[in-house]
mmCIF file of C-alpha atoms in Angstrom:
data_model
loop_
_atom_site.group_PDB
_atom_site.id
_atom_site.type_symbol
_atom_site.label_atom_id
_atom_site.label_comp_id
_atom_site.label_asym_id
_atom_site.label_seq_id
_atom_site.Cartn_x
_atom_site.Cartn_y
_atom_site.Cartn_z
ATOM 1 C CA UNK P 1 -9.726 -13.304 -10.583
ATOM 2 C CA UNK P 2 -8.402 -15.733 -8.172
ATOM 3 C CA UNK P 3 -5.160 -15.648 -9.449
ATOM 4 C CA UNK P 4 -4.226 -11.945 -8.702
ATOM 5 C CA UNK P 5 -2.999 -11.416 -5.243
ATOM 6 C CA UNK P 6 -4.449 -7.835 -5.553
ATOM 7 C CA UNK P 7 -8.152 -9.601 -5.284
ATOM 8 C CA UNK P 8 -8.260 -10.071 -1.715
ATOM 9 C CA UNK P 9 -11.544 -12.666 -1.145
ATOM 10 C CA UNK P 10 -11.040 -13.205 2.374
ATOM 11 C CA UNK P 11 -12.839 -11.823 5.358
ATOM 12 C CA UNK P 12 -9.646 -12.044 7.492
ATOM 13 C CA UNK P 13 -7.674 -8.769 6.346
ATOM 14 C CA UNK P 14 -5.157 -9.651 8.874
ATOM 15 C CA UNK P 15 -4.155 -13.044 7.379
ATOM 16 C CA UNK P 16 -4.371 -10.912 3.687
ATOM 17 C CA UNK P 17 -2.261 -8.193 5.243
ATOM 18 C CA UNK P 18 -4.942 -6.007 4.453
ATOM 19 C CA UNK P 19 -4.654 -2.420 7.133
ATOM 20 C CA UNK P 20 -7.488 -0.564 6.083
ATOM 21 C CA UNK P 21 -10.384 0.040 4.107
ATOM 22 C CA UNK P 22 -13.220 1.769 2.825
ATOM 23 C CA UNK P 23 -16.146 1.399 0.466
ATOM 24 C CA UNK P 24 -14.259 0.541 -2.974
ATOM 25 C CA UNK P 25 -10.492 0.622 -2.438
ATOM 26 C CA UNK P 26 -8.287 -1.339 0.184
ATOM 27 C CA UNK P 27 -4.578 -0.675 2.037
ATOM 28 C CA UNK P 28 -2.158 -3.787 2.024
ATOM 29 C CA UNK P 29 0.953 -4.611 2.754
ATOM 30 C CA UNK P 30 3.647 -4.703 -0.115
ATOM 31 C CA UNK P 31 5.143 -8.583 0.403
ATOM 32 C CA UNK P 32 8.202 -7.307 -1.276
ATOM 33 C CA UNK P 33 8.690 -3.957 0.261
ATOM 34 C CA UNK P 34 11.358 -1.306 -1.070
ATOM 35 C CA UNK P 35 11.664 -0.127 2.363
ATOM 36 C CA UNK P 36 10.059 -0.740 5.969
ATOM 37 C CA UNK P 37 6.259 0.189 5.684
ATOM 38 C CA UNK P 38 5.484 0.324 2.023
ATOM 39 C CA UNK P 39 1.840 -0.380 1.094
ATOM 40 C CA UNK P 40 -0.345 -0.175 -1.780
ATOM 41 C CA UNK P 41 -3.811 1.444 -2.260
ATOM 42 C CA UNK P 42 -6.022 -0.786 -4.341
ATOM 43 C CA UNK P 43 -9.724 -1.066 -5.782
ATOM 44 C CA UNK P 44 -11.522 -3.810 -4.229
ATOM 45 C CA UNK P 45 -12.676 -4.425 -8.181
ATOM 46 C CA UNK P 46 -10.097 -6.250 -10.535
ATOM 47 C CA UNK P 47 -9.107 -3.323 -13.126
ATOM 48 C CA UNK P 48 -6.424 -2.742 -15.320
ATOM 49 C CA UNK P 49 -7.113 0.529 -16.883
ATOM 50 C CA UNK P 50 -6.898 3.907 -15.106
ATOM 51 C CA UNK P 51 -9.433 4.751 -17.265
ATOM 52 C CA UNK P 52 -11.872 2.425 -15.930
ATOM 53 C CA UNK P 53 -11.902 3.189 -12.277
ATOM 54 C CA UNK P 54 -14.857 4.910 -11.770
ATOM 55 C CA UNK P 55 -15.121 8.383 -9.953
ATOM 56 C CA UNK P 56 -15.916 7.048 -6.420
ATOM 57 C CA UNK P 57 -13.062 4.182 -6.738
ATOM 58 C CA UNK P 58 -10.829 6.846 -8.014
ATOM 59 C CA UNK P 59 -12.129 8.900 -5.001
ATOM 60 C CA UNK P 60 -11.483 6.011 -2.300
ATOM 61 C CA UNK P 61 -8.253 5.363 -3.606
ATOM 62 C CA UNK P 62 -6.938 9.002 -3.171
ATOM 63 C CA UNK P 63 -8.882 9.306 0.274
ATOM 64 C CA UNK P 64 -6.699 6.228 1.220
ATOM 65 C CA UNK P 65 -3.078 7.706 0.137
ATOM 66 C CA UNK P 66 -4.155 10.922 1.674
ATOM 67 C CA UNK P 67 -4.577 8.749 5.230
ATOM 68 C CA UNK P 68 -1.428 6.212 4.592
ATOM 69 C CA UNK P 69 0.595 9.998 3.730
ATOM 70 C CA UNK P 70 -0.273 11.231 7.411
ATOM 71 C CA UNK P 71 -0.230 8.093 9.309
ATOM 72 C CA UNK P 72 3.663 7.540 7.801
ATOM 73 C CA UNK P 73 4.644 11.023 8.218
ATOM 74 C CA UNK P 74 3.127 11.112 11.731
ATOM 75 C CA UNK P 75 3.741 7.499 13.150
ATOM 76 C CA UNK P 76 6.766 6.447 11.315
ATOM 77 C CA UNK P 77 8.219 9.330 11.044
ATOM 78 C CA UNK P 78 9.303 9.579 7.713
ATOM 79 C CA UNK P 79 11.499 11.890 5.907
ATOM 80 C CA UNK P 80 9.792 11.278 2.699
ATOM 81 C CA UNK P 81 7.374 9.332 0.376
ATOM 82 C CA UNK P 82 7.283 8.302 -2.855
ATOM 83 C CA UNK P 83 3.251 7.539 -4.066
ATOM 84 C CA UNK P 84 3.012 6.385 -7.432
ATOM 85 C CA UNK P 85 1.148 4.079 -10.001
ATOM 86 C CA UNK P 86 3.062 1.820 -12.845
ATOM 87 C CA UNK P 87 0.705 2.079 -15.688
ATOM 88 C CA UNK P 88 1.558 -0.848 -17.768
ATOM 89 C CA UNK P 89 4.712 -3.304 -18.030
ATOM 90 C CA UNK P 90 6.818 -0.774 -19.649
ATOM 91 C CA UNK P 91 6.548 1.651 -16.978
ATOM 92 C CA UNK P 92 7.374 -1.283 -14.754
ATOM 93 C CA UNK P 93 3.781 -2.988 -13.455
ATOM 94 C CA UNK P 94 4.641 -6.156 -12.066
ATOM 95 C CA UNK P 95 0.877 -6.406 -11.983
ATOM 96 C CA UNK P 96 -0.973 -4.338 -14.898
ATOM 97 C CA UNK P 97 -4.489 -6.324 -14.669
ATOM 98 C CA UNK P 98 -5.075 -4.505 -11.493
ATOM 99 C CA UNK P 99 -4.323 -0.776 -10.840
ATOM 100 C CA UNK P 100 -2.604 -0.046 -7.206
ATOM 101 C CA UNK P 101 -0.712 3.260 -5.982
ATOM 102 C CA UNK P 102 2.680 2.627 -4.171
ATOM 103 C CA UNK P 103 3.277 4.579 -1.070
ATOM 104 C CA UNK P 104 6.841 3.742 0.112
ATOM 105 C CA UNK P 105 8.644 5.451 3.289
ATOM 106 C CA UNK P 106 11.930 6.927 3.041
ATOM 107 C CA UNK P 107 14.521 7.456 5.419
ATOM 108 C CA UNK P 108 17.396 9.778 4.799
ATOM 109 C CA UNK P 109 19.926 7.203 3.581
ATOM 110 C CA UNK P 110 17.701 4.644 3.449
ATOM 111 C CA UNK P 111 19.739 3.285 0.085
ATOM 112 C CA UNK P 112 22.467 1.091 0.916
ATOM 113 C CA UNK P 113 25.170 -1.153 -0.742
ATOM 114 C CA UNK P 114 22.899 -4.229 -0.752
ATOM 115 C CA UNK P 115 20.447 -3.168 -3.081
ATOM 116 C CA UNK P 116 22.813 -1.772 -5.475
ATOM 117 C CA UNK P 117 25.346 -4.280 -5.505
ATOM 118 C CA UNK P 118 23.913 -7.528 -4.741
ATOM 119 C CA UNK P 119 20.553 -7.196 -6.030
ATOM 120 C CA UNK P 120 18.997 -7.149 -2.546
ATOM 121 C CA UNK P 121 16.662 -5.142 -0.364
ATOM 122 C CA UNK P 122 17.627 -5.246 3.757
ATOM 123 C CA UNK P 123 13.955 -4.558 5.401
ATOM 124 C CA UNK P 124 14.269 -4.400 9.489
ATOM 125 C CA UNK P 125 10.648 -5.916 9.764
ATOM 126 C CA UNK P 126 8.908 -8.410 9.436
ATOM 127 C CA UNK P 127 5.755 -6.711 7.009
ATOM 128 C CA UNK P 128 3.326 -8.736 9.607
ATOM 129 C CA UNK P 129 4.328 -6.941 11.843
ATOM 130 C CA UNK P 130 4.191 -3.939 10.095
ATOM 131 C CA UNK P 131 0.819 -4.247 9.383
ATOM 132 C CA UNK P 132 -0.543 -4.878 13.180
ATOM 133 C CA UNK P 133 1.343 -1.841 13.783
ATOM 134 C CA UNK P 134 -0.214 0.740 11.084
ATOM 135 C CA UNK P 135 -4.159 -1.039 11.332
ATOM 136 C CA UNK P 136 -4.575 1.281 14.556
ATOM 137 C CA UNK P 137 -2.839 4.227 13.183
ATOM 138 C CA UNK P 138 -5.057 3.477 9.973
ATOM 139 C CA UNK P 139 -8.478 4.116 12.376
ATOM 140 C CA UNK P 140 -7.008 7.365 14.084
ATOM 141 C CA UNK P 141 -6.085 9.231 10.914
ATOM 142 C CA UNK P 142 -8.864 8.270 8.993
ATOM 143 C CA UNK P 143 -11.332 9.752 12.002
ATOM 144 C CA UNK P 144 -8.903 12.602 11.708
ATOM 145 C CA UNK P 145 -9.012 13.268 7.648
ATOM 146 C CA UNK P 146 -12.113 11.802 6.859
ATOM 147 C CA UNK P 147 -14.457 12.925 9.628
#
């Protein structure tokens, strides 16, 4: 579906944001991030229904949080996660045509005013940046948990 962002049909998974991958599931950026580092794991295949992921896409998905969980706790040295999948608008899916897990960094008082006041999130980087920084992380740790 051309119009989902989710459906990445470009070769250049720098340009997409993209920081790893493997057979049926992707790593990308989150171009609204709730906090410095926060991707999302998604099926290369456009699917809405948790249901319909098939056992090896649910497989590469999970493989892919597993490696985005060690290469935040060990790289960015994080305090904390949160990984998590909105099933549906009323559990808060922006997107509900196509499935993706959140895995967001925390920070000991990572919260601040901003957000809670003004409606607004403060991120220190730029999530280009971001992303050229985790892609070689991405290679280590998956050698490291996948074999």
């Amino acid at each position: 579906d051309n119009k989902c962002f989710l459906c990445v049909n470009t070769p250049n998974d720098e340009q997409a944001l993209v920081v790893g991958r493997n057979t049926t599931a992707f790593i990308i950026m989150n171009r609204f991030p709730y906090t410095n580092g926060h991707v999302m794991v998604v099926p290369v295949r456009h699917v809405g229904s948790f249901n319909d992921l098939t056992d090896e896409e649910t497989l590469d998905m999970m493989r892919l949080v597993k490696i985005m969980v060690a290469v935040l706790k060990k790289e960015f040295n994080v305090d904390g996660l949160n990984v998590g999948m909105n099933i549906g608008r009323a559990a808060g899916a922006g997107i509900d045509d196509h499935l993706h897990f959140h895995v967001v960094p925390r920070w000991g008082g990572d919260t601040n005013f901003a957000s809670v006041i003004g409606e607004v999130r403060v991120i220190p980087e730029d999530v280009l940046k971001t992303a050229r920084e985790l892609r070689p992380f991405f290679t280590k740790i998956q050698r490291e948990v996948c074999g």
